[in-house]
Structure formats: C-alpha cells, structure tokens
PDB file of C-alpha atoms in Angstrom:
ATOM      1  CA  UNK A1292     121.751  81.677  89.285  1.00 85.00           C
ATOM      2  CA  UNK A1293     122.730  84.795  87.057  1.00 90.00           C
ATOM      3  CA  UNK A1294     122.627  88.190  88.198  1.00 91.00           C
ATOM      4  CA  UNK A1295     120.879  89.643  85.246  1.00 91.00           C
ATOM      5  CA  UNK A1296     118.125  87.174  85.475  1.00 93.00           C
ATOM      6  CA  UNK A1297     117.490  87.921  89.120  1.00 92.00           C
ATOM      7  CA  UNK A1298     117.660  91.787  88.261  1.00 94.00           C
ATOM      8  CA  UNK A1299     114.900  91.073  85.491  1.00 94.00           C
ATOM      9  CA  UNK A1300     112.909  89.253  88.341  1.00 93.00           C
ATOM     10  CA  UNK A1301     113.141  92.071  90.350  1.00 94.00           C
ATOM     11  CA  UNK A1302     111.887  94.537  87.833  1.00 94.00           C
ATOM     12  CA  UNK A1303     108.725  92.499  86.761  1.00 95.00           C
ATOM     13  CA  UNK A1304     108.001  92.127  90.375  1.00 93.00           C
ATOM     14  CA  UNK A1305     108.140  95.938  90.919  1.00 94.00           C
ATOM     15  CA  UNK A1306     106.101  96.649  87.635  1.00 94.00           C
ATOM     16  CA  UNK A1307     103.524  93.640  88.643  1.00 94.00           C
ATOM     17  CA  UNK A1308     102.628  95.682  92.108  1.00 94.00           C
ATOM     18  CA  UNK A1309     102.210  99.200  90.914  1.00 94.00           C
ATOM     19  CA  UNK A1310      98.925  98.992  89.284  1.00 94.00           C
ATOM     20  CA  UNK A1311      97.786  97.313  92.313  1.00 94.00           C
ATOM     21  CA  UNK A1312      98.853 100.124  94.518  1.00 94.00           C
ATOM     22  CA  UNK A1313      97.531 102.964  92.281  1.00 92.00           C
ATOM     23  CA  UNK A1314      94.016 101.080  91.363  1.00 90.00           C
ATOM     24  CA  UNK A1315      92.118 103.333  93.565  1.00 85.00           C
ATOM     25  CA  UNK A1316      92.995 106.463  91.595  1.00 85.00           C
ATOM     26  CA  UNK A1317      93.226 108.436  94.996  1.00 89.00           C
ATOM     27  CA  UNK A1318      96.009 111.102  95.427  1.00 92.00           C
ATOM     28  CA  UNK A1319      97.499 108.954  98.456  1.00 93.00           C
ATOM     29  CA  UNK A1320      97.154 105.818  96.312  1.00 94.00           C
ATOM     30  CA  UNK A1321      99.307 107.600  93.350  1.00 94.00           C
ATOM     31  CA  UNK A1322     101.759 109.183  95.746  1.00 95.00           C
ATOM     32  CA  UNK A1323     102.255 105.676  97.256  1.00 95.00           C
ATOM     33  CA  UNK A1324     102.912 104.139  93.819  1.00 95.00           C
ATOM     34  CA  UNK A1325     105.420 106.813  92.870  1.00 95.00           C
ATOM     35  CA  UNK A1326     107.233 106.320  95.974  1.00 96.00           C
ATOM     36  CA  UNK A1327     107.422 102.722  95.632  1.00 96.00           C
ATOM     37  CA  UNK A1328     108.713 103.088  92.026  1.00 96.00           C
ATOM     38  CA  UNK A1329     111.236 105.326  92.754  1.00 96.00           C
ATOM     39  CA  UNK A1330     112.600 103.413  95.647  1.00 96.00           C
ATOM     40  CA  UNK A1331     112.482 100.186  94.004  1.00 95.00           C
ATOM     41  CA  UNK A1332     114.064 101.173  90.809  1.00 95.00           C
ATOM     42  CA  UNK A1333     116.922 102.721  92.565  1.00 95.00           C
ATOM     43  CA  UNK A1334     117.274  99.662  94.378  1.00 96.00           C
ATOM     44  CA  UNK A1335     117.450  97.450  91.386  1.00 95.00           C
ATOM     45  CA  UNK A1336     119.755 100.019  89.620  1.00 95.00           C
ATOM     46  CA  UNK A1337     122.267  99.519  92.695  1.00 95.00           C
ATOM     47  CA  UNK A1338     121.776  95.849  92.712  1.00 94.00           C
ATOM     48  CA  UNK A1339     122.736  95.919  88.678  1.00 94.00           C
ATOM     49  CA  UNK A1340     125.796  98.042  89.218  1.00 95.00           C
ATOM     50  CA  UNK A1341     126.909  95.891  92.250  1.00 94.00           C
ATOM     51  CA  UNK A1342     126.581  92.468  90.423  1.00 93.00           C
ATOM     52  CA  UNK A1343     128.311  94.430  87.258  1.00 94.00           C
ATOM     53  CA  UNK A1344     131.155  95.488  89.517  1.00 93.00           C
ATOM     54  CA  UNK A1345     131.758  91.960  90.777  1.00 92.00           C
ATOM     55  CA  UNK A1346     131.713  90.689  87.160  1.00 93.00           C
ATOM     56  CA  UNK A1347     134.321  93.389  86.320  1.00 93.00           C
ATOM     57  CA  UNK A1348     136.515  92.439  89.088  1.00 91.00           C
ATOM     58  CA  UNK A1349     135.879  88.740  89.206  1.00 88.00           C
ATOM     59  CA  UNK A1350     134.680  87.530  85.706  1.00 86.00           C
ATOM     60  CA  UNK A1351     131.798  85.793  87.254  1.00 85.00           C
ATOM     61  CA  UNK A1352     127.902  86.500  86.971  1.00 89.00           C
ATOM     62  CA  UNK A1353     127.123  83.801  88.987  1.00 88.00           C
ATOM     63  CA  UNK A1354     125.003  84.914  92.415  1.00 87.00           C
ATOM     64  CA  UNK A1355     127.051  82.491  94.443  1.00 85.00           C
ATOM     65  CA  UNK A1356     130.370  83.733  93.240  1.00 85.00           C
ATOM     66  CA  UNK A1357     129.824  87.506  95.137  1.00 87.00           C
ATOM     67  CA  UNK A1358     133.506  87.936  96.003  1.00 87.00           C
ATOM     68  CA  UNK A1359     134.494  91.410  95.933  1.00 89.00           C
ATOM     69  CA  UNK A1360     133.765  93.764  99.125  1.00 91.00           C
ATOM     70  CA  UNK A1361     132.411  96.682  97.384  1.00 92.00           C
ATOM     71  CA  UNK A1362     129.924  94.439  95.542  1.00 93.00           C
ATOM     72  CA  UNK A1363     128.987  93.017  98.821  1.00 93.00           C
ATOM     73  CA  UNK A1364     128.514  96.281 100.347  1.00 93.00           C
ATOM     74  CA  UNK A1365     126.407  97.859  97.649  1.00 94.00           C
ATOM     75  CA  UNK A1366     124.222  94.360  97.028  1.00 94.00           C
ATOM     76  CA  UNK A1367     123.401  94.749 101.171  1.00 94.00           C
ATOM     77  CA  UNK A1368     122.225  98.550 100.365  1.00 95.00           C
ATOM     78  CA  UNK A1369     120.413  97.371  97.397  1.00 95.00           C
ATOM     79  CA  UNK A1370     118.450  94.730  99.085  1.00 95.00           C
ATOM     80  CA  UNK A1371     117.965  96.684 102.306  1.00 95.00           C
ATOM     81  CA  UNK A1372     116.151  99.380 100.502  1.00 95.00           C
ATOM     82  CA  UNK A1373     114.022  96.661  98.500  1.00 95.00           C
ATOM     83  CA  UNK A1374     112.922  95.246 102.152  1.00 94.00           C
ATOM     84  CA  UNK A1375     112.738  98.526 103.824  1.00 94.00           C
ATOM     85  CA  UNK A1376     115.619  97.788 106.655  1.00 94.00           C
ATOM     86  CA  UNK A1377     116.804 100.639 108.378  1.00 90.00           C
ATOM     87  CA  UNK A1378     118.216 103.214 107.268  1.00 92.00           C
ATOM     88  CA  UNK A1379     116.328 102.897 104.037  1.00 94.00           C
ATOM     89  CA  UNK A1380     112.893 102.194 105.694  1.00 93.00           C
ATOM     90  CA  UNK A1381     111.226 105.476 104.964  1.00 93.00           C
ATOM     91  CA  UNK A1382     109.255 104.521 101.957  1.00 94.00           C
ATOM     92  CA  UNK A1383     107.665 101.365 103.677  1.00 95.00           C
ATOM     93  CA  UNK A1384     105.145 102.779 106.044  1.00 95.00           C
ATOM     94  CA  UNK A1385     104.066 105.574 103.505  1.00 94.00           C
ATOM     95  CA  UNK A1386     103.463 103.289 100.755  1.00 95.00           C
ATOM     96  CA  UNK A1387     101.496 100.856 102.934  1.00 95.00           C
ATOM     97  CA  UNK A1388      99.406 103.748 104.477  1.00 94.00           C
ATOM     98  CA  UNK A1389      98.330 104.578 100.850  1.00 93.00           C
ATOM     99  CA  UNK A1390      97.620 101.024  99.672  1.00 94.00           C
ATOM    100  CA  UNK A1391      94.323  98.926 100.395  1.00 93.00           C
ATOM    101  CA  UNK A1392      94.917  96.068 102.956  1.00 93.00           C
ATOM    102  CA  UNK A1393      94.970  93.465 100.494  1.00 94.00           C
ATOM    103  CA  UNK A1394      97.727  95.408  98.647  1.00 95.00           C
ATOM    104  CA  UNK A1395      99.429  95.887 102.109  1.00 95.00           C
ATOM    105  CA  UNK A1396      99.314  92.033 102.622  1.00 95.00           C
ATOM    106  CA  UNK A1397     101.118  91.712  99.263  1.00 95.00           C
ATOM    107  CA  UNK A1398     103.556  94.225 100.014  1.00 95.00           C
ATOM    108  CA  UNK A1399     104.469  93.190 103.591  1.00 95.00           C
ATOM    109  CA  UNK A1400     104.665  89.383 102.607  1.00 94.00           C
ATOM    110  CA  UNK A1401     105.141  88.193  99.089  1.00 94.00           C
ATOM    111  CA  UNK A1402     107.113  91.331  97.623  1.00 94.00           C
ATOM    112  CA  UNK A1403     109.735  90.733 100.366  1.00 95.00           C
ATOM    113  CA  UNK A1404     110.386  86.965  99.242  1.00 95.00           C
ATOM    114  CA  UNK A1405     112.641  87.780  96.197  1.00 94.00           C
ATOM    115  CA  UNK A1406     115.100  90.104  98.035  1.00 95.00           C
ATOM    116  CA  UNK A1407     115.140  87.681 101.133  1.00 95.00           C
ATOM    117  CA  UNK A1408     116.021  84.917  98.518  1.00 94.00           C
ATOM    118  CA  UNK A1409     118.811  86.872  97.136  1.00 93.00           C
ATOM    119  CA  UNK A1410     120.163  87.648 100.742  1.00 94.00           C
ATOM    120  CA  UNK A1411     120.027  83.730 101.238  1.00 95.00           C
ATOM    121  CA  UNK A1412     121.744  82.812  98.405  1.00 93.00           C
ATOM    122  CA  UNK A1413     124.668  85.426  99.010  1.00 92.00           C
ATOM    123  CA  UNK A1414     124.666  85.008 102.885  1.00 91.00           C
ATOM    124  CA  UNK A1415     128.310  83.565 102.884  1.00 90.00           C
ATOM    125  CA  UNK A1416     129.790  86.661 101.209  1.00 89.00           C
ATOM    126  CA  UNK A1417     128.153  89.297 103.120  1.00 91.00           C
ATOM    127  CA  UNK A1418     129.462  91.624 106.251  1.00 91.00           C
ATOM    128  CA  UNK A1419     128.103  90.256 109.569  1.00 92.00           C
ATOM    129  CA  UNK A1420     128.982  93.740 111.062  1.00 92.00           C
ATOM    130  CA  UNK A1421     127.163  95.625 108.706  1.00 93.00           C
ATOM    131  CA  UNK A1422     124.210  93.426 108.836  1.00 94.00           C
ATOM    132  CA  UNK A1423     124.065  93.119 112.527  1.00 94.00           C
ATOM    133  CA  UNK A1424     124.042  96.864 113.046  1.00 95.00           C
ATOM    134  CA  UNK A1425     121.429  97.510 110.545  1.00 95.00           C
ATOM    135  CA  UNK A1426     119.357  94.647 112.155  1.00 95.00           C
ATOM    136  CA  UNK A1427     119.404  96.255 115.554  1.00 96.00           C
ATOM    137  CA  UNK A1428     118.584  99.552 114.192  1.00 96.00           C
ATOM    138  CA  UNK A1429     115.835  98.153 112.350  1.00 96.00           C
ATOM    139  CA  UNK A1430     114.326  96.306 115.762  1.00 95.00           C
ATOM    140  CA  UNK A1431     114.685  99.627 117.510  1.00 95.00           C
ATOM    141  CA  UNK A1432     113.373 101.764 115.218  1.00 94.00           C
ATOM    142  CA  UNK A1433     110.448  99.241 114.218  1.00 93.00           C
ATOM    143  CA  UNK A1434     109.589  99.418 117.949  1.00 93.00           C
ATOM    144  CA  UNK A1435     109.818 103.118 118.810  1.00 93.00           C
ATOM    145  CA  UNK A1436     108.073 104.361 115.806  1.00 92.00           C
ATOM    146  CA  UNK A1437     105.320 101.553 116.091  1.00 88.00           C
ATOM    147  CA  UNK A1438     104.372 103.097 119.643  1.00 89.00           C
ATOM    148  CA  UNK A1439     102.388 106.510 118.623  1.00 86.00           C
ATOM    149  CA  UNK A1440     100.472 104.942 115.780  1.00 88.00           C
ATOM    150  CA  UNK A1441      96.784 104.806 115.419  1.00 88.00           C
ATOM    151  CA  UNK A1442      96.500 103.357 111.779  1.00 92.00           C
ATOM    152  CA  UNK A1443      96.564  99.995 111.733  1.00 92.00           C
ATOM    153  CA  UNK A1444      98.275  99.942 108.642  1.00 94.00           C
ATOM    154  CA  UNK A1445     101.319 101.758 109.732  1.00 94.00           C
ATOM    155  CA  UNK A1446     101.610  99.630 112.854  1.00 94.00           C
ATOM    156  CA  UNK A1447     102.039  96.696 110.565  1.00 95.00           C
ATOM    157  CA  UNK A1448     104.642  98.297 108.520  1.00 95.00           C
ATOM    158  CA  UNK A1449     106.940  99.165 111.556  1.00 95.00           C
ATOM    159  CA  UNK A1450     106.056  95.669 112.886  1.00 95.00           C
ATOM    160  CA  UNK A1451     107.559  94.570 109.674  1.00 96.00           C
ATOM    161  CA  UNK A1452     110.661  96.553 109.472  1.00 96.00           C
ATOM    162  CA  UNK A1453     111.072  95.160 113.252  1.00 96.00           C
ATOM    163  CA  UNK A1454     110.779  91.695 111.935  1.00 96.00           C
ATOM    164  CA  UNK A1455     113.095  92.380 109.393  1.00 96.00           C
ATOM    165  CA  UNK A1456     115.758  93.080 111.909  1.00 95.00           C
ATOM    166  CA  UNK A1457     115.518  89.599 113.510  1.00 95.00           C
ATOM    167  CA  UNK A1458     115.874  88.083 110.149  1.00 95.00           C
ATOM    168  CA  UNK A1459     118.648  90.006 109.097  1.00 95.00           C
ATOM    169  CA  UNK A1460     120.787  89.508 112.248  1.00 95.00           C
ATOM    170  CA  UNK A1461     120.859  85.693 111.967  1.00 95.00           C
ATOM    171  CA  UNK A1462     121.415  85.967 107.937  1.00 94.00           C
ATOM    172  CA  UNK A1463     125.580  85.416 108.072  1.00 93.00           C
ATOM    173  CA  UNK A1464     125.434  82.706 110.667  1.00 94.00           C
ATOM    174  CA  UNK A1465     122.360  80.498 110.066  1.00 93.00           C
ATOM    175  CA  UNK A1466     120.379  81.742 106.473  1.00 94.00           C
ATOM    176  CA  UNK A1467     117.740  78.549 107.067  1.00 93.00           C
ATOM    177  CA  UNK A1468     116.539  80.348 110.315  1.00 93.00           C
ATOM    178  CA  UNK A1469     116.277  83.375 108.386  1.00 95.00           C
ATOM    179  CA  UNK A1470     113.798  81.602 105.967  1.00 94.00           C
ATOM    180  CA  UNK A1471     111.895  79.953 108.938  1.00 93.00           C
ATOM    181  CA  UNK A1472     111.545  83.415 110.173  1.00 95.00           C
ATOM    182  CA  UNK A1473     110.348  84.874 107.023  1.00 96.00           C
ATOM    183  CA  UNK A1474     107.827  82.046 106.555  1.00 95.00           C
ATOM    184  CA  UNK A1475     106.165  82.324 109.952  1.00 94.00           C
ATOM    185  CA  UNK A1476     106.210  86.085 110.087  1.00 95.00           C
ATOM    186  CA  UNK A1477     104.414  85.880 106.527  1.00 96.00           C
ATOM    187  CA  UNK A1478     101.964  83.387 107.849  1.00 94.00           C
ATOM    188  CA  UNK A1479     101.027  85.378 110.990  1.00 95.00           C
ATOM    189  CA  UNK A1480     100.859  88.808 109.291  1.00 95.00           C
ATOM    190  CA  UNK A1481      98.683  87.279 106.549  1.00 95.00           C
ATOM    191  CA  UNK A1482      96.412  86.228 109.243  1.00 94.00           C
ATOM    192  CA  UNK A1483      96.088  89.445 110.915  1.00 94.00           C
ATOM    193  CA  UNK A1484      95.616  91.359 107.368  1.00 94.00           C
ATOM    194  CA  UNK A1485      92.893  88.931 106.545  1.00 93.00           C
ATOM    195  CA  UNK A1486      91.175  89.394 109.991  1.00 92.00           C
ATOM    196  CA  UNK A1487      91.381  93.360 109.413  1.00 91.00           C
ATOM    197  CA  UNK A1488      89.963  92.810 105.884  1.00 91.00           C
ATOM    198  CA  UNK A1489      87.119  91.146 107.092  1.00 88.00           C
ATOM    199  CA  UNK A1490      86.232  93.485 109.802  1.00 85.00           C
ATOM    200  CA  UNK A1491      87.154  96.420 107.326  1.00 86.00           C
ATOM    201  CA  UNK A1492      89.567  97.943 110.085  1.00 87.00           C
ATOM    202  CA  UNK A1493      92.034 100.976 109.395  1.00 89.00           C
ATOM    203  CA  UNK A1494      92.164 102.795 112.618  1.00 88.00           C
ATOM    204  CA  UNK A1495      92.370 101.704 116.108  1.00 85.00           C
ATOM    205  CA  UNK A1496      89.153 103.211 116.879  1.00 82.00           C
ATOM    206  CA  UNK A1497      87.436 101.074 114.829  1.00 82.00           C
ATOM    207  CA  UNK A1498      88.860  97.968 116.260  1.00 83.00           C
ATOM    208  CA  UNK A1499      87.304  99.125 119.497  1.00 80.00           C
ATOM    209  CA  UNK A1500      83.753  98.464 118.300  1.00 77.00           C
ATOM    210  CA  UNK A1501      84.597  95.141 116.848  1.00 77.00           C
ATOM    211  CA  UNK A1502      84.238  93.243 120.594  1.00 79.00           C
ATOM    212  CA  UNK A1503      80.723  93.424 120.515  1.00 77.00           C
ATOM    213  CA  UNK A1504      79.840  92.666 116.763  1.00 79.00           C
ATOM    214  CA  UNK A1505      82.509  89.744 116.507  1.00 83.00           C
ATOM    215  CA  UNK A1506      83.937  88.733 119.983  1.00 85.00           C
ATOM    216  CA  UNK A1507      85.155  85.319 118.556  1.00 87.00           C
ATOM    217  CA  UNK A1508      87.293  86.903 115.723  1.00 88.00           C
ATOM    218  CA  UNK A1509      88.447  89.562 117.841  1.00 88.00           C
ATOM    219  CA  UNK A1510      89.736  87.036 120.402  1.00 90.00           C
ATOM    220  CA  UNK A1511      91.285  85.287 117.597  1.00 92.00           C
ATOM    221  CA  UNK A1512      92.949  88.614 116.473  1.00 91.00           C
ATOM    222  CA  UNK A1513      94.400  88.979 119.973  1.00 92.00           C
ATOM    223  CA  UNK A1514      96.082  85.766 120.036  1.00 93.00           C
ATOM    224  CA  UNK A1515      97.418  86.290 116.417  1.00 94.00           C
ATOM    225  CA  UNK A1516      98.916  89.757 117.377  1.00 93.00           C
ATOM    226  CA  UNK A1517     100.185  88.262 120.484  1.00 93.00           C
ATOM    227  CA  UNK A1518     101.949  85.445 118.133  1.00 94.00           C
ATOM    228  CA  UNK A1519     103.444  88.175 116.036  1.00 93.00           C
ATOM    229  CA  UNK A1520     104.878  89.633 119.378  1.00 93.00           C
ATOM    230  CA  UNK A1521     106.447  86.467 120.122  1.00 91.00           C
ATOM    231  CA  UNK A1522     105.031  85.272 123.249  1.00 91.00           C
ATOM    232  CA  UNK A1523     105.183  81.644 124.274  1.00 87.00           C
ATOM    233  CA  UNK A1524     103.243  79.449 123.766  1.00 89.00           C
ATOM    234  CA  UNK A1525     102.207  80.785 120.461  1.00 92.00           C
ATOM    235  CA  UNK A1526     103.707  80.226 117.102  1.00 92.00           C
ATOM    236  CA  UNK A1527     105.749  83.481 116.954  1.00 93.00           C
ATOM    237  CA  UNK A1528     107.858  82.362 119.962  1.00 93.00           C
ATOM    238  CA  UNK A1529     109.754  79.827 117.924  1.00 93.00           C
ATOM    239  CA  UNK A1530     111.985  82.228 115.526  1.00 94.00           C
ATOM    240  CA  UNK A1531     112.737  84.444 118.453  1.00 94.00           C
ATOM    241  CA  UNK A1532     113.708  81.548 120.514  1.00 93.00           C
ATOM    242  CA  UNK A1533     115.992  79.992 117.853  1.00 93.00           C
ATOM    243  CA  UNK A1534     117.491  83.212 116.591  1.00 95.00           C
ATOM    244  CA  UNK A1535     118.687  84.111 120.289  1.00 95.00           C
ATOM    245  CA  UNK A1536     119.746  80.361 120.859  1.00 93.00           C
ATOM    246  CA  UNK A1537     121.768  80.591 117.534  1.00 94.00           C
ATOM    247  CA  UNK A1538     123.294  84.088 118.566  1.00 94.00           C
ATOM    248  CA  UNK A1539     124.305  82.625 121.809  1.00 94.00           C
ATOM    249  CA  UNK A1540     125.968  79.637 120.222  1.00 94.00           C
ATOM    250  CA  UNK A1541     127.775  82.276 117.869  1.00 93.00           C
ATOM    251  CA  UNK A1542     129.108  84.010 121.268  1.00 92.00           C
ATOM    252  CA  UNK A1543     127.017  87.019 120.627  1.00 92.00           C
ATOM    253  CA  UNK A1544     125.265  87.416 123.759  1.00 93.00           C
ATOM    254  CA  UNK A1545     125.485  91.116 123.957  1.00 95.00           C
ATOM    255  CA  UNK A1546     123.855  91.380 120.402  1.00 94.00           C
ATOM    256  CA  UNK A1547     121.087  88.796 121.470  1.00 95.00           C
ATOM    257  CA  UNK A1548     120.371  90.586 124.646  1.00 95.00           C
ATOM    258  CA  UNK A1549     119.782  94.018 122.831  1.00 95.00           C
ATOM    259  CA  UNK A1550     117.527  92.450 120.315  1.00 95.00           C
ATOM    260  CA  UNK A1551     115.519  90.689 122.821  1.00 94.00           C
ATOM    261  CA  UNK A1552     114.871  93.885 125.043  1.00 95.00           C
ATOM    262  CA  UNK A1553     114.042  95.754 121.655  1.00 94.00           C
ATOM    263  CA  UNK A1554     111.360  93.128 121.049  1.00 93.00           C
ATOM    264  CA  UNK A1555     109.627  94.542 124.404  1.00 93.00           C
ATOM    265  CA  UNK A1556     108.815  97.875 122.156  1.00 92.00           C
ATOM    266  CA  UNK A1557     106.946  95.939 119.755  1.00 90.00           C
ATOM    267  CA  UNK A1558     105.337  93.870 122.588  1.00 92.00           C
ATOM    268  CA  UNK A1559     103.959  97.154 123.842  1.00 91.00           C
ATOM    269  CA  UNK A1560     102.189  98.277 120.704  1.00 88.00           C
ATOM    270  CA  UNK A1561     100.826  94.712 119.786  1.00 91.00           C
ATOM    271  CA  UNK A1562      99.310  94.540 123.489  1.00 91.00           C
ATOM    272  CA  UNK A1563      97.749  98.110 122.818  1.00 88.00           C
ATOM    273  CA  UNK A1564      96.304  96.693 119.543  1.00 87.00           C
ATOM    274  CA  UNK A1565      94.960  93.633 121.458  1.00 87.00           C
ATOM    275  CA  UNK A1566      93.740  95.804 124.121  1.00 87.00           C
ATOM    276  CA  UNK A1567      91.740  97.794 122.054  1.00 84.00           C
ATOM    277  CA  UNK A1568      90.541  94.865 120.148  1.00 83.00           C
ATOM    278  CA  UNK A1569      89.345  92.835 123.205  1.00 83.00           C
ATOM    279  CA  UNK A1570      88.857  94.911 126.363  1.00 79.00           C
ATOM    280  CA  UNK A1571      87.576  98.153 125.136  1.00 73.00           C
ATOM    281  CA  UNK A1572      83.968  98.654 124.515  1.00 69.00           C
ATOM    282  CA  UNK A1573      82.475 101.462 122.440  1.00 62.00           C
ATOM    283  CA  UNK A1574      80.259 104.198 124.193  1.00 61.00           C
ATOM    284  CA  UNK A1575      76.521 103.380 124.552  1.00 55.00           C
ATOM    285  CA  UNK A1576      75.283 106.691 123.536  1.00 48.00           C
ATOM    286  CA  UNK A1577      72.001 106.704 121.572  1.00 47.00           C
ATOM    287  CA  UNK A1578      73.536 109.236 119.311  1.00 46.00           C
ATOM    288  CA  UNK A1579      76.821 107.104 118.723  1.00 46.00           C
ATOM    289  CA  UNK A1580      76.545 106.011 115.246  1.00 51.00           C
ATOM    290  CA  UNK A1581      76.389 102.255 115.289  1.00 53.00           C
ATOM    291  CA  UNK A1582      78.911 100.422 112.517  1.00 54.00           C
ATOM    292  CA  UNK A1583      77.154  97.725 110.503  1.00 54.00           C
ATOM    293  CA  UNK A1584      78.033  94.230 111.196  1.00 53.00           C
ATOM    294  CA  UNK A1585      80.750  93.237 108.493  1.00 53.00           C
ATOM    295  CA  UNK A1586      79.305  92.215 105.141  1.00 53.00           C
ATOM    296  CA  UNK A1587      82.259  89.560 104.591  1.00 66.00           C
ATOM    297  CA  UNK A1588      82.309  86.440 106.279  1.00 69.00           C
ATOM    298  CA  UNK A1589      85.683  84.739 107.285  1.00 73.00           C
ATOM    299  CA  UNK A1590      86.977  82.590 104.698  1.00 82.00           C
ATOM    300  CA  UNK A1591      88.778  79.236 104.756  1.00 88.00           C
ATOM    301  CA  UNK A1592      92.102  80.752 104.391  1.00 89.00           C
ATOM    302  CA  UNK A1593      91.726  83.423 107.156  1.00 88.00           C
ATOM    303  CA  UNK A1594      90.664  80.220 109.443  1.00 89.00           C
ATOM    304  CA  UNK A1595      93.685  78.122 108.487  1.00 91.00           C
ATOM    305  CA  UNK A1596      96.172  80.953 108.744  1.00 90.00           C
ATOM    306  CA  UNK A1597      94.970  82.077 112.132  1.00 90.00           C
ATOM    307  CA  UNK A1598      95.102  78.357 113.605  1.00 91.00           C
ATOM    308  CA  UNK A1599      98.520  78.013 112.222  1.00 90.00           C
ATOM    309  CA  UNK A1600      99.653  81.240 113.692  1.00 90.00           C
ATOM    310  CA  UNK A1601      98.735  80.259 117.113  1.00 91.00           C
ATOM    311  CA  UNK A1602      99.039  76.390 117.303  1.00 90.00           C
ATOM    312  CA  UNK A1603     102.507  75.841 115.489  1.00 87.00           C
ATOM    313  CA  UNK A1604     104.823  75.967 118.558  1.00 87.00           C
ATOM    314  CA  UNK A1605     104.727  72.277 119.454  1.00 86.00           C
ATOM    315  CA  UNK A1606     106.300  71.334 115.844  1.00 79.00           C
ATOM    316  CA  UNK A1607     109.637  73.069 116.951  1.00 77.00           C
ATOM    317  CA  UNK A1608     111.319  69.835 117.779  1.00 79.00           C
ATOM    318  CA  UNK A1609     111.121  68.752 113.922  1.00 78.00           C
ATOM    319  CA  UNK A1610     112.653  72.194 112.970  1.00 69.00           C
ATOM    320  CA  UNK A1611     115.469  71.612 115.489  1.00 66.00           C
ATOM    321  CA  UNK A1612     116.619  68.378 114.577  1.00 58.00           C
TER     322      UNK A1612
END
C-alpha cells in the first residue's frame, strides 16, 4: 500500500523480463529489449513523479489516498504506457515481434498484472472521461491495426491492445469486472500462445499447413480464437456481455454501442486466423517443401487452458451473483 514499494516492484519486474527478451542475441531481440526498457523506465519515472506530487500536496504515500487531480492524470498516463493503451501503444507490437513466443506470452499476460493491480487500487480516484476516451481509442486502433497483419505475434499484440480498451472502459464503474476480464483474457491468450508454440507458428502462411498435420489442435485453436473474439457460447463472451450490461446500467449506452461495434473489427481478424488454421489447405505440388510434424507434443497445461477458454460460459451465473 506504499507508492515507493509499488515503484520498486515495477522496476524489479521490468529488469527481470529484459534478459528473457534479449536472450536470443538477434538484432531484433536487442532492439525489442531496448524499446521495452526505455518505455518502462519512462513509465516508472512518471509513476514515481505522480506519487511524489501527491505526497507533496496531501502528505500521504498510501496508494488508496491518491487525491490530487494532477497526480491522478500522471498516474493514468504512466500505467497506460506500462500496459500499452492508446496513445502509448507503439512499443508493444514491436517488442512482441522481436521476442520468442514464450516471452510474448509473459509480456502479453503476466507482465500486465502489476499495472492492472495499481489501476484497480486507485480506480476510485481516476478520471472516467479520460479512461473512457483512451479505452475506445484502444479498441478502435487494436481492431484497425490488426486487420492487415500477417505475423501472429503482431495480431495478438493488437488483440491485447483492444482487450485493454475493454478493461479500461469499465475500470472506474466496476473494477472487479476489470479483473475478471483480465483473468479470462489471460487464460484465453495463454491457450493460444501455447498452441502456437506447439506448432511453432509465427506467420499466417505456416498456420495454413497445420490442418493436414494436426486437425484436432487446429480445431481447438479456431475455437480459442473465437472465444478471444467474444462469440457466444464460448468463455470470451462473458466479460464483453458483463461490461456492456454494466455500461448500460451506468447510462453509458453510447460508449457501450461504440465499443461493441469496434469489437467486430477484432472478430474479422480472429476469423481470418481461424480460416487460415482450419479451412485453407496448402498446395499439393510435388516441389512444395513439406514441413515436418511438430516435435513438441501438447502438454497438460495447454489442454487445461484451451478447455477453460472454450467452456467456462456456464459459470457466469456464479459471477453474476
């Protein structure tokens, strides 16, 4: 509950993941780790400045006692940079593109948990108008930019930005719903990254060759993607449904309508990924270089996560009570 300790935690977090990004010694990996370090360091500095400003005016270092409006705005900007919310999203797709799939999984899920927690703790003192405008911009940009991508890591990066929009729009009204959305997003994205890691897929063209080798895993991959898109009766429909319901209760029907329509953009590129994975077959030329069967087998964690990311919707009554 002390700002200084929160800052130290974020710094340790950043320093811990830097070697993971740069371990391959590829120029793109080094570039990604440099970009990651610079943006995270800037965000941490801004967060420290925000808490010091608040302590200067109120005499409080407690996280829940964030009262000064300038501090609130600086904190929102700092955490938005950490998460990759629009307009501070530029670093995120680039860093993911320069990392391995396992590191991408960490960056897109686990590394977003500490900033989301800080947002959760300070949700009562944040500016709803600022957060809502950033959220709608994130949902729009995440959808638009994902449309013409052929790299799976970049598609999932823009998908992450769009989902952060959904989390941010509801934060000041129902912070618990933000956490539920984050956990379900983490689960589904982890399942997708594990499947991509099993098939060693980095591009859409590689996904096309997967159906002939592993049809069952390709089918599960398609369902996990549609769950991430938020189609009923899959798990991903639950957070979108609850968020739209809560926004309507708060009489923010326009915001709910806009963000629901923007999720159609995301649905388009998820459908394209699903189409490539299940319906497209590779050409059967004799000179077509066949790819080997994946050397890795699916582990228990992949199986559990894919099952949960597809079949959790019946649990929604327990979350609604």
